[in-house]
Amino acid sequence: MARVTSTKPGTVFVTGASSGFGAAVARRFAADGARVVAAARRTDRLKDLAGEFGPQVLPLQLDVRDRAGVAAAVAALPEEFSAVDVLVNNAGLALGLGPAQDADLDDWDQMIDTNCKGLVYCTRAILPGMVARRRGHVINLGSVAGSYPYPGGNVYGGSKAFVHQFSLNLRSDLHGTGVRVTCVEPGMADTEFSLVRFSGDRGKADNVYEGMQPMTADDIAESIHWAATMPQHVNVNTIELMATAQSFAPFQVAREP
């Protein structure tokens, strides 16, 4: 039997690469020798990444919510970055933690536009090339919030449930093409996630992780790199991971006084 070797991605396209999971993913693949398209709205934050790895990393200003902008950016990639082997749909956010009846509809729109529409825009722009080359890997960042509800999770959790189901349906559509799909679904991880959710309130963000050890961006990047470098005949459908200190709570019960 022939020896099975791991997959070695040549070009990786990462959205939301300016911080958190995205920056860690970009560094992990670049350190492994891959060319990386580091896409983000805040290109000033990509300077350190580009300075660290030089021409191996291509900083790309991109708002995934801009459908035409996504299509144009992918079409204009330099030749050496144009054959994307791995797409990491990382760009996403949570806003607010209030109940649905009090939520800000602008927050809901932004989460849906980024977490759902932005993800499908990037996937649709890059996927045809993967199918034509009969290789590639789409890795979507979901969340445990897509499977397990919690108070205030409303649209954020719904958007991540979409990511999970969209990933499964991509697998079905891509049957026989050689293109792989993985949904990575983290629990508590200490990044800028909570700072964004609480509109920059550092105290509230820090309280989320007080007294426990959350996962890190590097932990998530390692799981993504592992899935992407498995042998070509192996597809990791879903990775769900939590901090050891995080688990499951009882159901809520409203009791009359």
Coordinates of C-alpha atoms in Angstrom, one line a residue:
M1 CA 0.0 0.0 0.0
A2 CA 1.3 3.4 -0.9
R3 CA 2.3 5.7 2.0
V4 CA -0.4 8.3 2.6
T5 CA 1.0 11.8 3.1
S6 CA -0.5 14.9 4.7
T7 CA -1.9 17.7 2.6
K8 CA 0.4 20.7 2.2
P9 CA -1.6 23.8 1.3
G10 CA 0.1 26.2 -1.1
T11 CA -2.2 29.2 -0.8
V12 CA -4.5 30.0 2.1
F13 CA -7.1 32.8 2.0
V14 CA -8.1 34.0 5.5
T15 CA -10.9 36.5 6.2
G16 CA -10.9 38.6 9.4
A17 CA -7.1 38.2 9.5
S18 CA -6.4 41.4 11.4
S19 CA -6.8 39.9 14.9
G20 CA -7.9 36.9 17.0
F21 CA -8.5 33.6 15.2
G22 CA -7.8 35.0 11.8
A23 CA -4.4 36.5 12.6
A24 CA -3.4 33.3 14.4
V25 CA -4.5 31.2 11.5
A26 CA -2.6 33.3 9.0
R27 CA 0.6 33.0 11.1
R28 CA 0.2 29.3 11.6
F29 CA -0.1 28.6 7.8
A30 CA 2.6 31.1 6.9
A31 CA 5.0 29.5 9.4
D32 CA 4.3 26.2 7.7
G33 CA 5.4 27.7 4.3
A34 CA 2.0 28.5 2.8
R35 CA 1.3 31.7 0.9
V36 CA -1.4 33.6 2.8
V37 CA -3.9 36.1 1.6
A38 CA -4.7 38.0 4.8
A39 CA -8.0 39.8 4.3
A40 CA -9.5 42.3 6.7
R41 CA -11.2 45.6 6.8
R42 CA -8.4 47.1 9.0
T43 CA -5.3 46.8 6.8
D44 CA -3.2 48.7 9.3
R45 CA -3.3 45.7 11.6
L46 CA -1.9 43.5 8.8
K47 CA 1.4 45.4 8.7
D48 CA 3.0 43.3 11.4
L49 CA 1.9 40.1 9.7
A50 CA 3.3 41.2 6.3
G51 CA 6.5 42.5 8.0
E52 CA 7.0 39.1 9.7
F53 CA 6.6 37.0 6.6
G54 CA 7.4 39.4 3.8
P55 CA 6.0 38.6 0.3
Q56 CA 4.7 35.3 1.5
V57 CA 1.7 37.2 3.0
L58 CA -0.5 39.3 0.8
P59 CA -2.5 41.9 2.9
L60 CA -5.9 42.5 1.3
Q61 CA -8.4 45.2 2.4
L62 CA -11.7 43.5 2.2
D63 CA -15.2 43.9 3.8
V64 CA -16.8 40.5 3.4
R65 CA -20.2 42.2 3.5
D66 CA -19.5 43.9 0.2
R67 CA -20.7 41.3 -2.4
A68 CA -19.2 43.1 -5.4
G69 CA -16.0 43.9 -3.5
V70 CA -15.4 40.3 -2.6
A71 CA -15.9 39.2 -6.2
A72 CA -13.6 41.9 -7.5
A73 CA -10.9 41.2 -4.9
V74 CA -10.8 37.5 -5.7
A75 CA -10.7 38.1 -9.4
A76 CA -7.8 40.5 -9.0
L77 CA -5.6 38.3 -6.9
P78 CA -2.0 38.1 -8.2
E79 CA -1.2 35.0 -10.1
E80 CA 0.9 33.4 -7.4
F81 CA -2.0 33.8 -4.9
S82 CA -4.9 33.1 -7.3
A83 CA -5.2 29.3 -6.9
V84 CA -6.6 29.2 -3.4
D85 CA -6.1 25.8 -1.7
V86 CA -7.8 26.6 1.6
L87 CA -10.4 29.2 2.3
V88 CA -10.8 30.0 6.0
N89 CA -14.1 31.9 6.5
N90 CA -13.2 33.5 9.8
A91 CA -14.7 37.0 9.6
G92 CA -17.6 37.2 12.1
L93 CA -18.8 38.9 15.3
A94 CA -21.3 39.0 18.1
L95 CA -22.9 42.2 19.2
G96 CA -24.9 42.7 22.4
L97 CA -26.1 40.1 24.9
G98 CA -29.6 41.4 25.6
P99 CA -32.9 39.5 25.1
A100 CA -34.4 39.5 21.6
Q101 CA -37.2 41.8 22.6
D102 CA -34.7 44.6 23.5
A103 CA -32.2 43.9 20.8
D104 CA -30.8 46.6 18.4
L105 CA -31.9 45.6 14.8
D106 CA -28.7 47.3 13.5
D107 CA -26.7 44.8 15.5
W108 CA -28.8 41.9 14.1
D109 CA -28.3 43.1 10.6
Q110 CA -24.5 43.4 11.0
M111 CA -24.2 39.9 12.5
I112 CA -26.3 38.4 9.6
D113 CA -24.5 40.4 7.0
T114 CA -21.0 39.4 8.3
N115 CA -21.5 35.9 9.7
C116 CA -23.9 34.6 7.0
K117 CA -23.8 36.7 3.9
G118 CA -20.1 37.6 4.1
L119 CA -19.3 33.9 4.5
V120 CA -21.3 32.8 1.4
Y121 CA -20.0 35.7 -0.7
C122 CA -16.4 34.6 -0.1
T123 CA -17.3 30.9 -0.6
R124 CA -19.1 31.6 -3.9
A125 CA -16.2 33.7 -5.2
I126 CA -13.5 31.1 -4.5
L127 CA -15.3 27.8 -4.8
P128 CA -15.5 27.5 -8.6
G129 CA -11.7 27.6 -8.9
M130 CA -11.4 24.8 -6.3
V131 CA -13.9 22.7 -8.2
A132 CA -12.2 23.3 -11.5
R133 CA -8.8 22.2 -10.0
R134 CA -10.6 19.3 -8.2
R135 CA -8.9 20.2 -4.9
G136 CA -9.4 22.6 -2.1
H137 CA -10.8 23.0 1.4
V138 CA -13.4 25.4 2.7
I139 CA -13.1 25.9 6.5
N140 CA -15.9 27.8 8.1
L141 CA -15.8 29.3 11.7
G142 CA -18.9 28.3 13.5
S143 CA -19.5 28.3 17.2
V144 CA -20.8 26.1 20.0
A145 CA -23.5 28.8 20.1
G146 CA -24.9 27.3 16.9
S147 CA -25.7 24.1 18.8
Y148 CA -26.3 25.2 22.4
P149 CA -28.6 28.2 23.1
Y150 CA -28.0 30.7 25.9
P151 CA -29.7 33.9 27.0
G152 CA -28.8 36.7 24.7
G153 CA -27.4 34.4 22.0
N154 CA -30.5 35.0 19.7
V155 CA -29.2 36.1 16.3
Y156 CA -25.5 35.3 16.9
G157 CA -26.4 31.7 17.7
G158 CA -28.8 31.6 14.8
S159 CA -26.1 32.8 12.4
K160 CA -23.7 30.1 13.6
A161 CA -26.3 27.5 13.2
F162 CA -26.5 28.7 9.6
V163 CA -22.8 28.2 9.3
H164 CA -23.0 24.7 10.5
Q165 CA -25.8 23.7 8.2
F166 CA -24.3 25.5 5.2
S167 CA -21.1 23.6 5.8
L168 CA -22.9 20.3 5.8
N169 CA -24.8 21.2 2.6
L170 CA -21.6 22.3 0.9
R171 CA -20.3 18.8 1.6
S172 CA -23.3 17.3 -0.2
D173 CA -23.0 19.7 -3.2
L174 CA -19.3 19.1 -3.5
H175 CA -19.6 15.3 -3.5
G176 CA -17.1 13.8 -6.0
T177 CA -15.3 17.0 -6.6
G178 CA -12.3 16.4 -4.3
V179 CA -13.1 19.7 -2.4
R180 CA -13.3 19.3 1.4
V181 CA -15.4 21.2 3.9
T182 CA -14.9 21.6 7.6
C183 CA -16.9 23.6 10.2
V184 CA -14.8 24.5 13.3
E185 CA -17.0 25.4 16.3
P186 CA -15.1 26.9 19.3
G187 CA -16.4 27.7 22.7
M188 CA -14.9 30.3 25.0
A189 CA -11.6 31.7 23.7
D190 CA -9.9 34.8 24.8
T191 CA -9.7 37.1 21.8
E192 CA -11.3 40.5 21.0
F193 CA -14.6 38.7 20.6
S194 CA -16.1 39.8 23.9
L195 CA -14.6 43.3 23.6
V196 CA -16.5 43.7 20.3
R197 CA -19.6 42.2 21.7
F198 CA -19.6 44.7 24.6
S199 CA -18.8 47.7 22.4
G200 CA -15.3 48.1 23.7
D201 CA -16.1 47.8 27.4
R202 CA -13.0 46.2 28.7
G203 CA -14.4 45.5 32.1
K204 CA -17.3 43.5 30.8
A205 CA -15.1 41.6 28.3
D206 CA -12.6 40.7 31.0
N207 CA -15.4 39.4 33.3
V208 CA -16.3 36.8 30.7
Y209 CA -13.0 34.9 31.4
E210 CA -12.5 35.8 35.0
G211 CA -11.4 32.9 37.2
M212 CA -11.1 30.3 34.3
Q213 CA -8.7 29.4 31.6
P214 CA -10.2 30.0 28.1
M215 CA -8.8 28.7 24.9
T216 CA -6.5 30.9 22.9
A217 CA -6.5 32.0 19.2
D218 CA -3.5 29.7 18.7
D219 CA -5.5 26.7 20.0
I220 CA -8.1 27.3 17.3
A221 CA -5.5 28.0 14.6
E222 CA -3.9 24.6 15.4
S223 CA -7.2 22.8 15.0
I224 CA -7.8 24.5 11.7
H225 CA -4.2 23.7 10.5
W226 CA -4.7 20.0 11.6
A227 CA -7.9 19.7 9.6
A228 CA -6.4 21.3 6.5
T229 CA -3.2 19.1 6.5
M230 CA -5.0 15.8 7.0
P231 CA -4.4 13.4 4.0
Q232 CA -6.5 14.4 0.9
H233 CA -8.8 11.3 1.3
V234 CA -9.8 12.5 4.9
N235 CA -12.5 15.1 5.4
V236 CA -13.0 16.4 8.9
N237 CA -16.7 17.4 8.9
T238 CA -16.9 19.2 12.2
I239 CA -14.6 20.2 15.0
E240 CA -16.3 21.2 18.3
L241 CA -14.0 22.3 21.0
M242 CA -14.3 24.0 24.4
A243 CA -12.1 25.1 27.2
T244 CA -11.9 22.3 29.8
A245 CA -13.5 24.7 32.3
Q246 CA -16.5 25.2 30.1
S247 CA -19.3 22.5 29.8
F248 CA -23.1 22.4 29.8
A249 CA -25.6 24.0 32.0
P250 CA -29.1 22.8 33.2
F251 CA -32.2 23.9 31.3
Q252 CA -33.8 27.1 32.6
V253 CA -37.1 26.7 34.4
A254 CA -39.4 29.6 35.2
R255 CA -41.1 29.0 38.5
E256 CA -44.1 30.8 39.8
P257 CA -43.5 32.5 43.2

